[in-house]
Coordinates of C-alpha atoms in Angstrom, one line a residue:
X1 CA -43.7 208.5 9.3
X2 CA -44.2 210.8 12.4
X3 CA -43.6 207.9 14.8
X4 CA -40.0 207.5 13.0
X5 CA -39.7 212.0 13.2
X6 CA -40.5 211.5 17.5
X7 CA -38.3 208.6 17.3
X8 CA -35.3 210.4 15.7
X9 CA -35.9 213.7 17.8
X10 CA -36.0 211.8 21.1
X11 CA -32.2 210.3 19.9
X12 CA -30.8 213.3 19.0
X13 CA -32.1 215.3 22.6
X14 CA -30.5 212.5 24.3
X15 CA -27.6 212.2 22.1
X16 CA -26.8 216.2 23.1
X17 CA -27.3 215.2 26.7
X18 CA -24.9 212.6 26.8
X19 CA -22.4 214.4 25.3
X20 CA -22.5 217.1 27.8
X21 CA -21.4 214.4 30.6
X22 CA -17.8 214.9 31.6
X23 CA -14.9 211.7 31.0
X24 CA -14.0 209.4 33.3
X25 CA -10.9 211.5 33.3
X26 CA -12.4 214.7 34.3
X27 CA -14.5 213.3 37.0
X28 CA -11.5 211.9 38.2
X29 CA -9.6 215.1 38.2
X30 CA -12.5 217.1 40.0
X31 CA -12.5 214.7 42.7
X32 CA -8.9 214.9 43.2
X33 CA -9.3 218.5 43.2
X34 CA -12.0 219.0 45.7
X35 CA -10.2 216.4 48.2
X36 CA -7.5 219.0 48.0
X37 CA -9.5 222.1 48.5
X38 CA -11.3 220.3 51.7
X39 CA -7.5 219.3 52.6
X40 CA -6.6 223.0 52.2
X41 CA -4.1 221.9 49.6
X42 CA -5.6 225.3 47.2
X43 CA -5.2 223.5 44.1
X44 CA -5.3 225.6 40.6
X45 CA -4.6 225.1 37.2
X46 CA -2.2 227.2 35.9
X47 CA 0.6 227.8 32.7
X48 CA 3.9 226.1 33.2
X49 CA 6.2 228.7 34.7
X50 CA 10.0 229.4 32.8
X51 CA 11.7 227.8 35.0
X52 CA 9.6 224.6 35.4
X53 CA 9.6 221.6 32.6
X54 CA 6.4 221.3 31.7
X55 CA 5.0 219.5 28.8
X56 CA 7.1 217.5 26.6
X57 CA 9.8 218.2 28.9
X58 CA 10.4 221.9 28.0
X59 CA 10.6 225.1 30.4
X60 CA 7.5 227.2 30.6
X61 CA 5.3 225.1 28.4
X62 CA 1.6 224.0 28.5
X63 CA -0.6 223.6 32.1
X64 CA 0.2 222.3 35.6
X65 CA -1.3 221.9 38.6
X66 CA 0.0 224.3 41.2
X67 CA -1.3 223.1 45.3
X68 CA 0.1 225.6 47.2
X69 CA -0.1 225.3 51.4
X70 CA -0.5 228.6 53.0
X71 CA 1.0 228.9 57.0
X72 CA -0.2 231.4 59.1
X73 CA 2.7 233.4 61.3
X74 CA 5.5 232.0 59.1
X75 CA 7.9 233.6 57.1
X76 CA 9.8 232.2 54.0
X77 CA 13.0 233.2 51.6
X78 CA 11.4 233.2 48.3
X79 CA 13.5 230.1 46.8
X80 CA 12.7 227.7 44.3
X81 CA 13.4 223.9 43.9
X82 CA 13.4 220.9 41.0
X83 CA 13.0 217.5 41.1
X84 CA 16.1 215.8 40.3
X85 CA 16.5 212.0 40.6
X86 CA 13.8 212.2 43.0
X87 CA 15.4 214.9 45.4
X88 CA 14.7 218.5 45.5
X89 CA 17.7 220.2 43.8
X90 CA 17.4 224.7 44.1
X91 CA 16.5 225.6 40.5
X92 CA 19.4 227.0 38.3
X93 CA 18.3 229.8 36.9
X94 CA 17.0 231.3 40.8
X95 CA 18.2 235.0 39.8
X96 CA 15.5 235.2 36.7
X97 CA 12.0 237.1 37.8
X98 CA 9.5 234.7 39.4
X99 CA 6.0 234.8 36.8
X100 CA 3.5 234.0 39.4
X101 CA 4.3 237.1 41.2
X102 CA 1.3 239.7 40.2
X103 CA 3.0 243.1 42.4
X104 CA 6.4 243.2 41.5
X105 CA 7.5 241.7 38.0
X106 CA 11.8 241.0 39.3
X107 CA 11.4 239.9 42.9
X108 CA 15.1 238.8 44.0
X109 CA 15.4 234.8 44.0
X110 CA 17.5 233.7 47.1
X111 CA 19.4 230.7 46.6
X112 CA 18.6 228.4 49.6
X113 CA 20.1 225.1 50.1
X114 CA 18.6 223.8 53.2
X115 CA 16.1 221.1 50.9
X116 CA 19.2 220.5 48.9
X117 CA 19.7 216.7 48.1
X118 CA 16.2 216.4 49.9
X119 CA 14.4 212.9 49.4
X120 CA 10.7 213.7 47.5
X121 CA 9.2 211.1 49.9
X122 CA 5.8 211.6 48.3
X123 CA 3.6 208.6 47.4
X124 CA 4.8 206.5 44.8
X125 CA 1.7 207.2 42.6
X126 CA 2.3 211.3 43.1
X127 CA 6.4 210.9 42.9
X128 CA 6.9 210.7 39.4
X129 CA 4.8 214.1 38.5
X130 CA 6.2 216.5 40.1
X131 CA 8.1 218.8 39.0
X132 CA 9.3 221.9 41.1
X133 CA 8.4 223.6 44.5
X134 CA 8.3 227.2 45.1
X135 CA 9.0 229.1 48.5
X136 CA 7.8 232.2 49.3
X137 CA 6.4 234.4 51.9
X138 CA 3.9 232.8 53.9
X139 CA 3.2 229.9 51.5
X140 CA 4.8 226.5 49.8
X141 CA 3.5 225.7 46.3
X142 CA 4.1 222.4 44.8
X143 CA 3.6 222.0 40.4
X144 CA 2.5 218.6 39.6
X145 CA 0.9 216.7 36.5
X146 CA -2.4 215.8 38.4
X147 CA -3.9 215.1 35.6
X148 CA -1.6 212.3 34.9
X149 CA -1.7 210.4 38.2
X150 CA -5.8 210.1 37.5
X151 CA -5.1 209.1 34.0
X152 CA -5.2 205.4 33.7
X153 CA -2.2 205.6 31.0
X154 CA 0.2 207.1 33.2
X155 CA -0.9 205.9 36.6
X156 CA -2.5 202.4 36.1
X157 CA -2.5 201.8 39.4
X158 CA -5.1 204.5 40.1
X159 CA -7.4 204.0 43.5
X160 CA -9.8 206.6 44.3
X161 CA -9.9 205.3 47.9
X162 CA -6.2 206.4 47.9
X163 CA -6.8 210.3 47.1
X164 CA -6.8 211.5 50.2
X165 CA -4.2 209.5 52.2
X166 CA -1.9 210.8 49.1
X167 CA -2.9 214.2 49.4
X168 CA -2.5 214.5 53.0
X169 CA 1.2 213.1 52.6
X170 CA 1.9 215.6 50.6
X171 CA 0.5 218.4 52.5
X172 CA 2.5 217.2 55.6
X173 CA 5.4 217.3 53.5
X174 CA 5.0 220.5 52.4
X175 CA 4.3 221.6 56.1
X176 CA 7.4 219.8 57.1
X177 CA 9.5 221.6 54.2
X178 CA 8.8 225.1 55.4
X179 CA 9.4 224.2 58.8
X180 CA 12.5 222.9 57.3
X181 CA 13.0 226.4 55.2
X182 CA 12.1 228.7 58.2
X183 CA 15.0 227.0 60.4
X184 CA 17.5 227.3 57.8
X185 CA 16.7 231.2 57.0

């Protein structure tokens, strides 16, 4: 009877221990994420702003994945952008009060069209998750679904080899967008 008490406890310790291990999914995600911290890329988790479809569709709702690019000694109108048949289109409500802004609640949009009509020209298995760019001061942020492109339901052409050759595609176009921005304004 004791052998089959040992037995049981022994199964349940390492039934607790296995469930603290993290999905496929979330290791997946964390590398993504730390490839993009090493890249610079300053990746965060954060709510769906109001003027971004998020989840389902629908402005302002659930959690996307902001990766913003700082740029030293550059300046930037604060201008926003959405992905419209795979071209940046400026967002149409650009005179509401930007939500990731922490000091001053109804910062002025400026409507800026010089990534109007721009191509995404972002990987193929990045392309269809994002979702909007944001300009402003010294920094470009891009929101994408980077949870989807490492789920195998949405991106089933997944390769973990290809993280980083995606992510520094990206961050060269975002570099190559504010340039873009700063010789328009």
């Amino acid at each position: 009877m004791g052998m089959w008490i040992a037995i049981a406890i022994v199964l349940f310790v390492l039934g607790s221990m296995m469930a603290l291990k993290p999905s496929g999914i979330d290791q997946r995600l964390d590398k993504l994420r730390m490839t993009a911290r090493r890249l610079q890329l300053n990746p965060k988790l954060v709510t769906c702003p109001d003027w971004v479809k998020g989840r389902d569709n629908e402005y302002g709702r659930g959690m996307i994945g902001q990766y913003g690019l700082v740029l030293d000694n550059v300046k930037l109108p604060l201008t926003r952008y959405q992905v419209l048949d795979g071209q940046w289109r400026p967002a149409s409500n650009a005179s509401s009060s930007d939500n990731n802004s922490s000091d001053n609640k109804s910062l002025p949009v400026q409507a800026n069209f010089s990534l109007d009509k721009e191509p995404l020209a972002l990987p193929v298995s990045i392309e269809p998750f994002v979702k909007a760019l944001l300009v402003k001061s010294n920094s470009i942020i891009i929101y994408w679904e980077d949870i989807a492109y490492v789920r195998p339901a949405t991106n089933p052409a997944y390769q973990q080899q290809a993280i980083e050759s995606d992510l520094l595609i990206m961050k060269e176009n975002l570099e190559k967008w504010a340039l873009q921005m700063q010789k328009s304004a």
